[in-house]
């Protein structure tokens, strides 16, 4: 299934170009989201934490009128290590946490329906928990449910179309991320900017996932709109890069341009690092992996 997130996601910082205090702030938001998932949905929910939804948490903090508070405590995953984390703040973390578990439940549902025997078995057990997480997420963030349902329906329609191209296939993911980011702002002017940012970012994520998994999907026979575009190519990765890289470059460039219309305060340098450097670095790794 396309549009499913990796365990850790694609949207991350370029750590080498961040100041120490900036990286510590980003890490504190990541750890804060982890703690919020555990507190709200249970300890097991922390295992589905990823960088893509940490970006939503970062955007939420940047657009919030309140300044997040930070504490230093032992990491529950590693009790011998202390780390800074953003204190449990519903305004900053709630939407990102709800979207994390809701999207994971959707991914688990897909794997139960279309996976192999052991995949069906494993995710069938996991859904005993993820269904409860999603139900609670929709109760806490009711405006999220129609976005996820539209995403599910759109993805099913796209995958059922044998002539589906990459633009049509990426549309549900683009709309889903657009909808999630738009929930961070009430002002219609800025909501539109967030929608456009989210649309470009969602399309970029989808294309990264499709390009990253092309060989695996060809082998398994699972849906990937790039398969027909590279059929018969001598070098599959090179053909995928030629087909997708210009579109991906345009996506993250447009996303970065829209971000300039928003005020991010002290988080601006971190968001700029992600949009101008982190996305490009992650994209390059996908295409360079096969060459290495």
PDB file of N, CA, C and O in Angstrom, residues 149-184:
ATOM      1  N   UNK A 149     -11.007   9.306   6.840  1.00  0.00           N
ATOM      2  CA  UNK A 149     -11.951   8.511   6.039  1.00  0.00           C
ATOM      3  C   UNK A 149     -11.855   8.863   4.556  1.00  0.00           C
ATOM      4  O   UNK A 149     -11.912   7.989   3.693  1.00  0.00           O
ATOM      5  N   UNK A 150     -11.712  10.148   4.260  1.00  0.00           N
ATOM      6  CA  UNK A 150     -11.548  10.563   2.867  1.00  0.00           C
ATOM      7  C   UNK A 150     -10.246  10.005   2.291  1.00  0.00           C
ATOM      8  O   UNK A 150     -10.191   9.584   1.138  1.00  0.00           O
ATOM      9  N   UNK A 151      -9.218   9.990   3.107  1.00  0.00           N
ATOM     10  CA  UNK A 151      -7.930   9.427   2.690  1.00  0.00           C
ATOM     11  C   UNK A 151      -8.070   7.940   2.366  1.00  0.00           C
ATOM     12  O   UNK A 151      -7.608   7.466   1.324  1.00  0.00           O
ATOM     13  N   UNK A 152      -8.733   7.197   3.254  1.00  0.00           N
ATOM     14  CA  UNK A 152      -8.928   5.764   3.040  1.00  0.00           C
ATOM     15  C   UNK A 152      -9.706   5.495   1.750  1.00  0.00           C
ATOM     16  O   UNK A 152      -9.304   4.669   0.929  1.00  0.00           O
ATOM     17  N   UNK A 153     -10.814   6.197   1.575  1.00  0.00           N
ATOM     18  CA  UNK A 153     -11.653   5.985   0.390  1.00  0.00           C
ATOM     19  C   UNK A 153     -10.923   6.367  -0.891  1.00  0.00           C
ATOM     20  O   UNK A 153     -10.992   5.660  -1.902  1.00  0.00           O
ATOM     21  N   UNK A 154     -10.226   7.482  -0.866  1.00  0.00           N
ATOM     22  CA  UNK A 154      -9.494   7.933  -2.041  1.00  0.00           C
ATOM     23  C   UNK A 154      -8.390   6.975  -2.435  1.00  0.00           C
ATOM     24  O   UNK A 154      -8.164   6.714  -3.627  1.00  0.00           O
ATOM     25  N   UNK A 155      -7.705   6.420  -1.428  1.00  0.00           N
ATOM     26  CA  UNK A 155      -6.631   5.478  -1.706  1.00  0.00           C
ATOM     27  C   UNK A 155      -7.172   4.188  -2.313  1.00  0.00           C
ATOM     28  O   UNK A 155      -6.586   3.627  -3.245  1.00  0.00           O
ATOM     29  N   UNK A 156      -8.294   3.716  -1.804  1.00  0.00           N
ATOM     30  CA  UNK A 156      -8.912   2.496  -2.345  1.00  0.00           C
ATOM     31  C   UNK A 156      -9.328   2.685  -3.802  1.00  0.00           C
ATOM     32  O   UNK A 156      -9.128   1.796  -4.637  1.00  0.00           O
ATOM     33  N   UNK A 157      -9.899   3.837  -4.119  1.00  0.00           N
ATOM     34  CA  UNK A 157     -10.327   4.126  -5.493  1.00  0.00           C
ATOM     35  C   UNK A 157      -9.116   4.183  -6.422  1.00  0.00           C
ATOM     36  O   UNK A 157      -9.132   3.629  -7.534  1.00  0.00           O
ATOM     37  N   UNK A 158      -8.060   4.851  -5.978  1.00  0.00           N
ATOM     38  CA  UNK A 158      -6.854   4.981  -6.805  1.00  0.00           C
ATOM     39  C   UNK A 158      -6.221   3.620  -7.071  1.00  0.00           C
ATOM     40  O   UNK A 158      -5.815   3.310  -8.195  1.00  0.00           O
ATOM     41  N   UNK A 159      -6.141   2.785  -6.057  1.00  0.00           N
ATOM     42  CA  UNK A 159      -5.489   1.489  -6.195  1.00  0.00           C
ATOM     43  C   UNK A 159      -6.317   0.502  -7.006  1.00  0.00           C
ATOM     44  O   UNK A 159      -5.789  -0.479  -7.524  1.00  0.00           O
ATOM     45  N   UNK A 160      -7.611   0.759  -7.103  1.00  0.00           N
ATOM     46  CA  UNK A 160      -8.478  -0.120  -7.896  1.00  0.00           C
ATOM     47  C   UNK A 160      -8.433   0.220  -9.382  1.00  0.00           C
ATOM     48  O   UNK A 160      -8.930  -0.548 -10.209  1.00  0.00           O
ATOM     49  N   UNK A 161      -7.830   1.353  -9.717  1.00  0.00           N
ATOM     50  CA  UNK A 161      -7.752   1.792 -11.103  1.00  0.00           C
ATOM     51  C   UNK A 161      -6.454   1.295 -11.743  1.00  0.00           C
ATOM     52  O   UNK A 161      -5.366   1.728 -11.361  1.00  0.00           O
ATOM     53  N   UNK A 162      -6.521   0.373 -12.701  1.00  0.00           N
ATOM     54  CA  UNK A 162      -5.298  -0.175 -13.307  1.00  0.00           C
ATOM     55  C   UNK A 162      -4.485   0.859 -14.076  1.00  0.00           C
ATOM     56  O   UNK A 162      -3.300   0.675 -14.327  1.00  0.00           O
ATOM     57  N   UNK A 163      -5.119   1.962 -14.461  1.00  0.00           N
ATOM     58  CA  UNK A 163      -4.434   3.028 -15.203  1.00  0.00           C
ATOM     59  C   UNK A 163      -3.997   4.179 -14.301  1.00  0.00           C
ATOM     60  O   UNK A 163      -3.611   5.236 -14.793  1.00  0.00           O
ATOM     61  N   UNK A 164      -4.058   3.963 -13.017  1.00  0.00           N
ATOM     62  CA  UNK A 164      -3.750   5.025 -12.061  1.00  0.00           C
ATOM     63  C   UNK A 164      -2.299   5.503 -12.208  1.00  0.00           C
ATOM     64  O   UNK A 164      -1.357   4.714 -12.148  1.00  0.00           O
ATOM     65  N   UNK A 165      -2.111   6.808 -12.386  1.00  0.00           N
ATOM     66  CA  UNK A 165      -0.780   7.397 -12.477  1.00  0.00           C
ATOM     67  C   UNK A 165      -0.335   7.951 -11.139  1.00  0.00           C
ATOM     68  O   UNK A 165      -1.093   7.929 -10.156  1.00  0.00           O
ATOM     69  N   UNK A 166       0.874   8.485 -11.098  1.00  0.00           N
ATOM     70  CA  UNK A 166       1.421   8.917  -9.807  1.00  0.00           C
ATOM     71  C   UNK A 166       0.679  10.128  -9.234  1.00  0.00           C
ATOM     72  O   UNK A 166       0.553  10.251  -8.020  1.00  0.00           O
ATOM     73  N   UNK A 167       0.175  11.012 -10.093  1.00  0.00           N
ATOM     74  CA  UNK A 167      -0.543  12.183  -9.582  1.00  0.00           C
ATOM     75  C   UNK A 167      -1.841  11.777  -8.902  1.00  0.00           C
ATOM     76  O   UNK A 167      -2.154  12.249  -7.808  1.00  0.00           O
ATOM     77  N   UNK A 168      -2.597  10.885  -9.544  1.00  0.00           N
ATOM     78  CA  UNK A 168      -3.858  10.426  -8.965  1.00  0.00           C
ATOM     79  C   UNK A 168      -3.596   9.591  -7.707  1.00  0.00           C
ATOM     80  O   UNK A 168      -4.329   9.706  -6.719  1.00  0.00           O
ATOM     81  N   UNK A 169      -2.548   8.765  -7.746  1.00  0.00           N
ATOM     82  CA  UNK A 169      -2.241   7.908  -6.603  1.00  0.00           C
ATOM     83  C   UNK A 169      -1.797   8.725  -5.390  1.00  0.00           C
ATOM     84  O   UNK A 169      -2.067   8.361  -4.241  1.00  0.00           O
ATOM     85  N   UNK A 170      -1.096   9.840  -5.640  1.00  0.00           N
ATOM     86  CA  UNK A 170      -0.576  10.660  -4.543  1.00  0.00           C
ATOM     87  C   UNK A 170      -1.626  11.611  -3.973  1.00  0.00           C
ATOM     88  O   UNK A 170      -1.443  12.151  -2.877  1.00  0.00           O
ATOM     89  N   UNK A 171      -2.715  11.816  -4.704  1.00  0.00           N
ATOM     90  CA  UNK A 171      -3.727  12.796  -4.309  1.00  0.00           C
ATOM     91  C   UNK A 171      -4.312  12.558  -2.912  1.00  0.00           C
ATOM     92  O   UNK A 171      -4.405  13.510  -2.111  1.00  0.00           O
ATOM     93  N   UNK A 172      -4.716  11.321  -2.536  1.00  0.00           N
ATOM     94  CA  UNK A 172      -5.283  11.116  -1.197  1.00  0.00           C
ATOM     95  C   UNK A 172      -4.304  11.463  -0.076  1.00  0.00           C
ATOM     96  O   UNK A 172      -4.702  12.071   0.927  1.00  0.00           O
ATOM     97  N   UNK A 173      -3.044  11.078  -0.223  1.00  0.00           N
ATOM     98  CA  UNK A 173      -2.046  11.395   0.802  1.00  0.00           C
ATOM     99  C   UNK A 173      -1.835  12.896   0.885  1.00  0.00           C
ATOM    100  O   UNK A 173      -1.737  13.470   1.976  1.00  0.00           O
ATOM    101  N   UNK A 174      -1.753  13.560  -0.286  1.00  0.00           N
ATOM    102  CA  UNK A 174      -1.564  15.004  -0.307  1.00  0.00           C
ATOM    103  C   UNK A 174      -2.718  15.715   0.391  1.00  0.00           C
ATOM    104  O   UNK A 174      -2.516  16.642   1.192  1.00  0.00           O
ATOM    105  N   UNK A 175      -3.950  15.278   0.118  1.00  0.00           N
ATOM    106  CA  UNK A 175      -5.119  15.898   0.737  1.00  0.00           C
ATOM    107  C   UNK A 175      -5.170  15.634   2.245  1.00  0.00           C
ATOM    108  O   UNK A 175      -5.594  16.491   3.024  1.00  0.00           O
ATOM    109  N   UNK A 176      -4.735  14.435   2.654  1.00  0.00           N
ATOM    110  CA  UNK A 176      -4.757  14.088   4.074  1.00  0.00           C
ATOM    111  C   UNK A 176      -3.803  14.969   4.870  1.00  0.00           C
ATOM    112  O   UNK A 176      -4.158  15.519   5.917  1.00  0.00           O
ATOM    113  N   UNK A 177      -2.569  15.121   4.384  1.00  0.00           N
ATOM    114  CA  UNK A 177      -1.594  15.963   5.091  1.00  0.00           C
ATOM    115  C   UNK A 177      -2.045  17.420   5.056  1.00  0.00           C
ATOM    116  O   UNK A 177      -1.892  18.152   6.039  1.00  0.00           O
ATOM    117  N   UNK A 178      -2.630  17.828   3.927  1.00  0.00           N
ATOM    118  CA  UNK A 178      -3.175  19.180   3.811  1.00  0.00           C
ATOM    119  C   UNK A 178      -4.244  19.422   4.873  1.00  0.00           C
ATOM    120  O   UNK A 178      -4.244  20.459   5.554  1.00  0.00           O
ATOM    121  N   UNK A 179      -5.137  18.465   5.023  1.00  0.00           N
ATOM    122  CA  UNK A 179      -6.211  18.599   6.001  1.00  0.00           C
ATOM    123  C   UNK A 179      -5.699  18.627   7.428  1.00  0.00           C
ATOM    124  O   UNK A 179      -6.177  19.416   8.261  1.00  0.00           O
ATOM    125  N   UNK A 180      -4.721  17.777   7.736  1.00  0.00           N
ATOM    126  CA  UNK A 180      -4.176  17.722   9.095  1.00  0.00           C
ATOM    127  C   UNK A 180      -3.496  19.035   9.460  1.00  0.00           C
ATOM    128  O   UNK A 180      -3.722  19.589  10.540  1.00  0.00           O
ATOM    129  N   UNK A 181      -2.657  19.569   8.568  1.00  0.00           N
ATOM    130  CA  UNK A 181      -1.974  20.829   8.863  1.00  0.00           C
ATOM    131  C   UNK A 181      -2.968  21.993   8.976  1.00  0.00           C
ATOM    132  O   UNK A 181      -2.760  22.915   9.770  1.00  0.00           O
ATOM    133  N   UNK A 182      -4.042  21.955   8.186  1.00  0.00           N
ATOM    134  CA  UNK A 182      -5.014  23.052   8.225  1.00  0.00           C
ATOM    135  C   UNK A 182      -5.706  23.142   9.581  1.00  0.00           C
ATOM    136  O   UNK A 182      -6.210  24.205   9.960  1.00  0.00           O
ATOM    137  N   UNK A 183      -5.741  22.039  10.337  1.00  0.00           N
ATOM    138  CA  UNK A 183      -6.381  22.035  11.652  1.00  0.00           C
ATOM    139  C   UNK A 183      -5.582  22.814  12.694  1.00  0.00           C
ATOM    140  O   UNK A 183      -6.082  23.074  13.795  1.00  0.00           O
ATOM    141  N   UNK A 184      -4.364  23.197  12.344  1.00  0.00           N
ATOM    142  CA  UNK A 184      -3.514  23.922  13.290  1.00  0.00           C
ATOM    143  C   UNK A 184      -3.841  25.411  13.350  1.00  0.00           C
ATOM    144  O   UNK A 184      -3.340  26.110  14.227  1.00  0.00           O
TER     145      UNK A 184
END
